[in-house]
Backbone as CSV, one residue per row, in Angstrom:
resi,resn,N_x,N_y,N_z,CA_x,CA_y,CA_z,C_x,C_y,C_z
1,MET,153.545,117.713,89.323,152.350,117.106,89.117,151.471,118.040,88.363
2,ASP,151.230,117.702,87.070,150.021,118.532,86.326,149.100,117.902,86.246
3,LEU,147.945,118.692,87.145,146.741,118.260,87.231,145.654,118.458,85.822
4,PHE,145.964,119.407,85.234,145.182,119.995,84.129,146.117,119.502,82.503
5,GLY,147.008,118.992,82.788,147.753,118.675,81.578,147.053,117.546,80.390
6,GLU,147.772,117.292,79.473,147.360,116.173,78.619,147.129,115.235,79.016
7,GLY,146.075,114.722,78.534,145.523,113.270,79.235,144.796,113.150,80.293
8,SER,144.425,114.524,80.833,143.690,114.621,82.022,142.300,114.415,81.702
9,ASN,141.582,113.806,82.554,140.088,113.482,82.897,139.311,114.811,83.260
10,TRP,140.093,115.824,84.052,139.145,117.033,84.390,138.316,117.823,83.391
11,ALA,138.667,117.657,82.305,137.923,118.319,81.303,136.338,117.726,81.055
12,ILE,136.336,116.636,81.524,135.110,115.895,81.219,134.384,115.693,82.399
13,ILE,135.178,115.574,83.823,134.932,115.466,85.212,134.346,116.945,85.626
14,ILE,134.929,117.854,85.244,134.435,119.138,85.772,132.889,119.530,85.025
15,PRO,132.752,119.425,83.851,131.381,119.658,83.135,130.193,118.934,83.943
16,ILE,130.586,117.466,84.251,129.729,116.833,84.571,129.182,117.089,85.947
17,ILE,130.104,117.514,86.970,129.925,117.848,88.188,129.213,119.025,88.224
18,ILE,129.397,120.118,87.461,128.684,121.379,87.123,127.273,120.947,86.809
19,LEU,126.969,120.249,86.188,125.414,119.616,85.503,124.933,119.173,86.760
20,ILE,125.457,118.131,87.687,124.889,117.479,88.433,124.551,118.657,89.726
21,VAL,125.424,119.483,89.910,125.185,120.649,90.936,124.073,121.546,90.497
22,LEU,123.915,121.790,89.292,123.033,122.670,88.727,121.739,121.999,88.833
23,SER,121.280,120.712,88.421,120.459,119.992,88.476,119.783,119.777,89.790
24,ILE,120.639,119.723,90.828,120.150,119.524,92.334,119.774,121.086,92.749
25,VAL,120.468,122.032,92.429,120.121,123.454,92.658,118.617,123.715,92.153
26,MET,118.500,123.657,90.929,117.490,123.921,90.061,116.299,122.973,90.072
27,ARG,116.383,122.066,90.602,115.255,121.155,90.822,113.968,121.744,91.430
28,ARG,113.022,121.702,91.084,111.737,122.455,91.557,111.073,121.575,92.268
29,ARG,110.534,122.024,93.459,109.860,121.102,94.595,108.448,121.182,94.050
30,ARG,107.400,120.405,94.165,106.201,120.734,93.960,105.537,121.384,94.951
31,PRO,105.167,122.580,94.714,104.311,123.533,95.393,103.279,122.874,96.319
32,ALA,103.140,123.112,97.412,102.007,122.678,98.264,100.681,123.249,97.766
33,GLU,99.493,122.357,98.037,98.222,122.672,97.533,97.679,123.713,98.805
34,LYS,97.006,124.785,98.047,96.537,125.858,98.775,94.979,125.883,99.011
35,THR,94.445,125.484,98.298,92.763,125.620,98.056,92.512,124.199,98.305
36,GLU,90.878,124.222,98.852,90.333,123.001,99.015,90.356,121.981,97.596
37,SER,89.986,122.782,96.381,89.987,122.176,95.350,91.115,121.368,94.773
38,GLU,92.481,122.254,95.117,93.640,121.734,94.543,94.158,120.518,95.736
39,ILE,93.584,120.378,96.794,93.978,119.205,97.889,93.251,118.217,97.315
40,VAL,91.642,118.284,96.771,91.008,116.939,96.673,91.480,116.761,95.045
41,GLY,91.611,117.531,94.404,92.256,117.060,93.111,93.578,116.238,93.194
42,SER,94.602,116.699,94.337,95.669,116.082,94.389,95.369,114.770,95.027
43,LEU,94.613,114.497,96.164,94.221,113.343,96.473,93.663,112.524,95.412
44,PHE,92.805,113.124,94.784,92.030,112.231,93.825,93.067,111.486,92.732
45,TYR,94.089,112.255,92.344,94.935,111.687,91.317,95.902,110.425,91.928
46,ASP,96.047,110.778,93.407,96.944,109.944,93.803,96.080,108.332,94.232
47,VAL,94.739,108.606,94.614,93.811,107.246,94.707,93.723,106.781,93.508
48,SER,93.425,107.397,92.442,93.252,106.895,90.921,94.440,106.039,90.525
49,GLU,95.723,106.715,90.909,96.734,106.174,90.597,97.122,104.781,91.124
50,ASN,96.774,104.904,92.464,96.590,103.570,93.438,96.084,102.779,93.045
51,LEU,94.748,103.045,92.818,93.750,101.954,91.852,94.260,101.302,90.789
52,ARG,94.997,102.043,90.174,95.453,101.635,88.731,96.771,100.651,89.094
53,LEU,97.519,101.052,90.301,98.337,99.838,90.552,98.135,98.726,91.175
54,THR,97.122,98.796,91.791,96.492,97.482,92.369,95.850,96.639,91.217
55,GLU,95.317,96.986,90.239,95.004,96.038,89.455,96.152,95.520,88.576
56,LYS,97.221,96.286,88.419,98.666,95.799,87.976,99.592,95.070,88.738
57,PHE,98.966,95.187,90.090,100.036,94.403,91.142,100.504,92.853,90.805
58,SER,101.828,92.490,90.982,101.998,91.161,90.691,102.936,90.816,91.422
59,TYR,102.919,89.558,92.070,104.070,89.021,93.089,105.327,88.754,92.312
60,GLY,105.348,88.513,90.926,106.251,88.249,90.071,107.360,89.337,90.127
61,GLY,107.465,90.125,89.239,108.279,91.241,88.836,108.556,92.037,89.869
62,ARG,109.058,93.389,89.384,109.264,94.201,90.763,108.048,95.131,90.458
63,PRO,107.550,95.167,91.892,106.071,95.777,91.916,106.546,97.387,92.245
64,LYS,105.663,98.249,91.772,105.904,99.879,92.025,105.298,99.950,93.458
65,LYS,105.669,101.038,93.999,105.351,101.475,95.202,103.910,102.438,94.930
66,PHE,103.224,102.086,96.078,101.932,103.143,95.770,102.161,104.797,96.245
67,ARG,101.443,105.507,95.686,101.641,107.244,95.823,101.078,107.378,97.172
68,THR,101.784,108.203,97.933,101.251,108.608,99.445,101.764,110.217,99.227
69,ASP,102.391,110.720,98.322,102.883,112.075,98.530,101.843,113.192,98.865
70,SER,100.874,113.052,97.994,99.562,113.987,98.490,99.214,113.737,99.821
71,TRP,98.903,112.626,100.271,98.451,112.176,101.613,99.282,112.925,102.862
72,LYS,100.898,112.787,102.365,101.662,113.281,103.325,101.638,114.756,103.499
73,ARG,101.149,115.559,102.243,101.156,117.018,102.421,100.023,117.510,102.939
74,ASN,99.106,116.403,102.680,97.272,117.228,102.975,96.841,116.478,104.106
75,SER,97.482,115.570,104.714,96.426,114.997,105.440,96.136,115.642,106.674
76,GLU,96.578,116.585,106.865,96.157,117.666,108.032,95.317,118.752,107.674
77,LYS,95.156,118.630,106.390,94.337,119.946,105.696,93.025,119.593,105.228
78,ILE,92.282,118.202,105.769,91.126,117.782,104.994,90.114,118.008,106.091
79,GLY,89.945,118.714,106.732,88.979,118.826,107.812,87.923,119.752,107.131
80,PHE,87.801,120.080,105.990,86.730,120.321,104.929,85.997,119.447,104.491
81,LEU,86.359,117.988,104.435,85.585,117.179,104.087,84.790,116.238,105.141
82,ASP,83.914,115.679,104.690,82.979,114.792,105.499,83.721,113.950,106.457
83,GLN,83.406,113.604,107.749,84.035,112.921,108.493,84.277,111.457,107.995
84,SER,83.101,110.877,107.362,83.289,109.553,106.745,84.406,109.480,105.840
85,LEU,84.251,110.428,105.009,85.468,110.460,103.872,86.728,110.715,104.517
86,GLN,87.129,111.416,105.348,88.298,111.691,106.208,88.551,110.249,106.696
87,ASN,87.694,109.349,107.064,88.202,108.042,107.984,88.691,107.157,106.733
88,THR,87.825,107.315,105.579,87.931,106.497,104.677,89.296,106.504,103.882
89,LEU,89.651,107.854,103.773,90.981,108.064,103.044,92.200,108.052,104.271
90,SER,91.843,108.038,105.455,92.646,107.668,106.472,93.162,106.149,106.324
91,ARG,91.958,105.467,106.315,92.242,103.950,106.406,92.825,103.548,105.244
92,ALA,92.498,103.947,104.216,93.164,103.692,102.665,94.393,103.959,102.547
93,PHE,95.147,105.127,102.839,96.393,105.491,102.896,97.088,104.876,104.293
94,THR,96.727,104.700,105.156,97.369,103.483,106.244,97.842,102.379,105.380
95,LEU,96.798,101.652,104.834,96.823,100.374,104.422,97.746,100.587,103.106
96,VAL,97.964,101.648,102.096,99.125,101.946,101.332,100.192,101.972,101.673
97,GLU,100.455,102.560,103.137,101.748,102.955,103.706,101.987,101.750,104.058
98,ASP,101.280,100.719,104.455,101.867,99.573,105.162,102.376,98.736,104.148
99,SER,101.621,98.545,102.924,101.897,97.685,101.737,103.120,98.310,101.092
100,ASN,103.437,99.859,101.190,104.871,100.176,100.531,105.772,99.655,101.495
101,GLN,105.714,99.749,102.959,106.440,99.398,103.662,106.929,97.505,103.269
102,GLN,105.968,97.019,102.909,106.441,95.501,102.819,106.979,95.471,101.415
103,ILE,106.788,96.438,100.470,107.522,96.343,99.100,109.020,96.814,99.349
104,ASP,108.947,97.756,100.164,110.354,98.071,100.599,111.252,97.056,101.170
105,ALA,110.523,96.428,102.033,111.297,95.117,102.500,111.658,93.970,101.522
106,ALA,110.839,93.841,100.606,110.986,93.041,99.427,112.175,93.268,98.794
107,LYS,112.065,94.464,98.461,113.446,95.060,97.459,114.848,95.113,98.440
108,LYS,114.649,95.445,99.622,115.805,95.368,100.244,116.405,93.932,100.497
109,GLN,115.331,93.014,100.612,115.988,91.894,101.167,116.103,90.948,99.588
110,ARG,115.707,91.593,98.361,116.014,91.061,97.097,114.858,89.641,97.092
111,THR,113.984,89.570,97.495,113.104,88.461,97.601,111.473,88.799,97.532
112,ASN,110.933,88.018,96.957,109.553,88.111,96.703,108.640,87.680,98.079
113,ILE,109.153,87.054,98.810,108.703,86.399,99.837,107.796,87.462,100.747
114,TYR,108.302,88.689,100.901,107.587,89.648,101.674,106.367,90.132,100.765
115,LEU,106.394,89.889,99.619,105.520,90.606,98.939,103.852,89.779,99.000
116,THR,104.048,88.518,100.014,103.077,87.656,100.014,102.287,88.497,100.826
117,GLY,102.814,89.190,101.983,101.789,89.908,102.503,101.164,90.889,102.245
118,VAL,101.673,91.634,100.765,100.861,92.732,100.394,99.579,92.082,99.497
119,ASP,98.343,92.403,100.300,97.261,91.726,99.624,96.484,93.321,98.546
120,ALA,96.756,93.266,97.542,96.462,94.492,96.851,94.983,94.777,96.677
121,HIS,94.398,93.537,96.791,92.818,93.597,96.605,92.105,94.011,98.100
122,LYS,92.855,94.101,99.082,92.547,94.581,100.398,92.413,96.157,100.100
123,LEU,93.313,96.723,99.334,93.446,98.059,99.030,92.147,98.569,98.113
124,GLU,91.723,97.711,97.287,90.404,98.212,96.306,89.470,98.898,97.016
125,GLY,88.964,98.111,98.101,87.822,98.727,98.897,87.758,100.075,99.310
126,PRO,88.975,100.429,100.041,89.005,101.748,101.008,89.349,102.630,99.536
127,LEU,90.082,102.075,98.554,90.243,103.141,97.572,89.342,103.296,96.697
128,THR,88.650,102.553,96.465,87.326,102.804,95.516,86.325,103.776,96.527
129,LYS,86.081,103.449,97.606,85.028,104.152,98.501,85.706,105.737,98.480
130,SER,87.164,105.932,98.674,87.802,107.091,98.608,87.608,107.839,97.272
131,LYS,87.688,107.148,96.141,87.811,107.987,95.090,86.235,108.529,95.015
132,GLU,85.262,107.429,95.324,83.772,107.889,94.853,83.492,109.228,95.939
133,GLY,83.921,109.003,96.966,83.844,110.199,97.676,84.525,111.627,97.454
134,LEU,85.507,111.399,96.930,86.169,112.615,96.259,85.424,113.216,95.165
135,GLU,85.045,112.132,94.162,84.228,112.516,93.048,82.789,113.389,93.430
136,GLU,82.167,112.773,94.834,81.053,113.552,94.940,81.378,114.955,95.569
137,TRP,82.580,115.068,96.418,82.827,116.444,96.715,83.346,117.121,95.464
138,ILE,84.128,116.782,94.288,84.273,117.546,93.071,82.659,117.971,92.550
139,ARG,81.912,116.898,92.473,80.776,117.514,91.772,79.876,118.507,92.562
140,ALA,79.873,118.257,93.961,78.988,119.309,94.541,79.694,120.619,94.541
141,ASN,81.183,120.545,94.593,81.804,121.793,94.951,82.514,122.558,93.855
142,MET,82.522,121.838,92.711,83.281,122.492,91.480,82.443,122.288,90.517
143,PRO,81.457,123.058,90.404,80.261,122.484,88.880,81.250,122.789,87.573
144,LEU,80.750,122.276,86.667,81.270,122.474,85.143,80.926,123.560,84.853
145,GLU,81.716,124.440,84.259,81.128,125.569,83.496,80.542,125.231,82.255
146,THR,79.207,125.403,81.648,78.401,125.083,80.501,78.278,126.336,79.984
147,THR,78.561,127.253,80.064,78.664,128.525,79.380,80.067,128.831,78.624
148,GLY,79.823,129.651,77.657,81.017,129.882,76.698,81.389,128.685,75.782
149,ARG,82.459,128.803,74.925,82.889,128.241,74.106,84.010,127.454,74.481
150,ARG,84.240,126.118,74.036,85.121,125.365,74.584,86.018,125.024,73.107
151,GLY,87.134,125.213,73.468,88.514,124.910,72.384,88.348,125.890,71.330
152,CYS,89.190,125.844,70.608,89.331,126.943,69.480,88.275,126.441,68.329
153,MET,87.786,125.365,68.067,86.679,125.034,67.260,85.417,125.260,67.853
154,GLY,85.227,125.620,69.383,83.737,125.861,69.751,82.942,124.678,70.036
155,GLY,83.591,123.380,70.110,83.052,122.325,70.073,82.872,121.709,71.388
């Protein structure tokens, strides 16, 4: 039996397998946030994105899951934030995770009946409070530099 003979698909299959293996090996994981400002920035991005998703949430088409990656990485590292902001973030991301479970159930069952339990408007309050609290922390702890020139045109 001639495995690599004429008419063999191995000439196509082997490079594809090599590309798949290389893409898995070379995939770079996002590095964990190390500083307080990186943690707050990452949480702020996820909260802002989740607020945007609540505005676009529909019970019709295929809903997108809310972002929780930053919270999963950093929920144990937010001790430097005010206790009220910590509680607000915790409540917001608990609601987000519950909503994601309901979205997963709807996708798994291929029915939108599970989406009726997802109240996107219920997420808006805690997410908005979280965003405002993170913005306050950013303003207080990361002052904007007003000295020096900005950009190549100095504007």
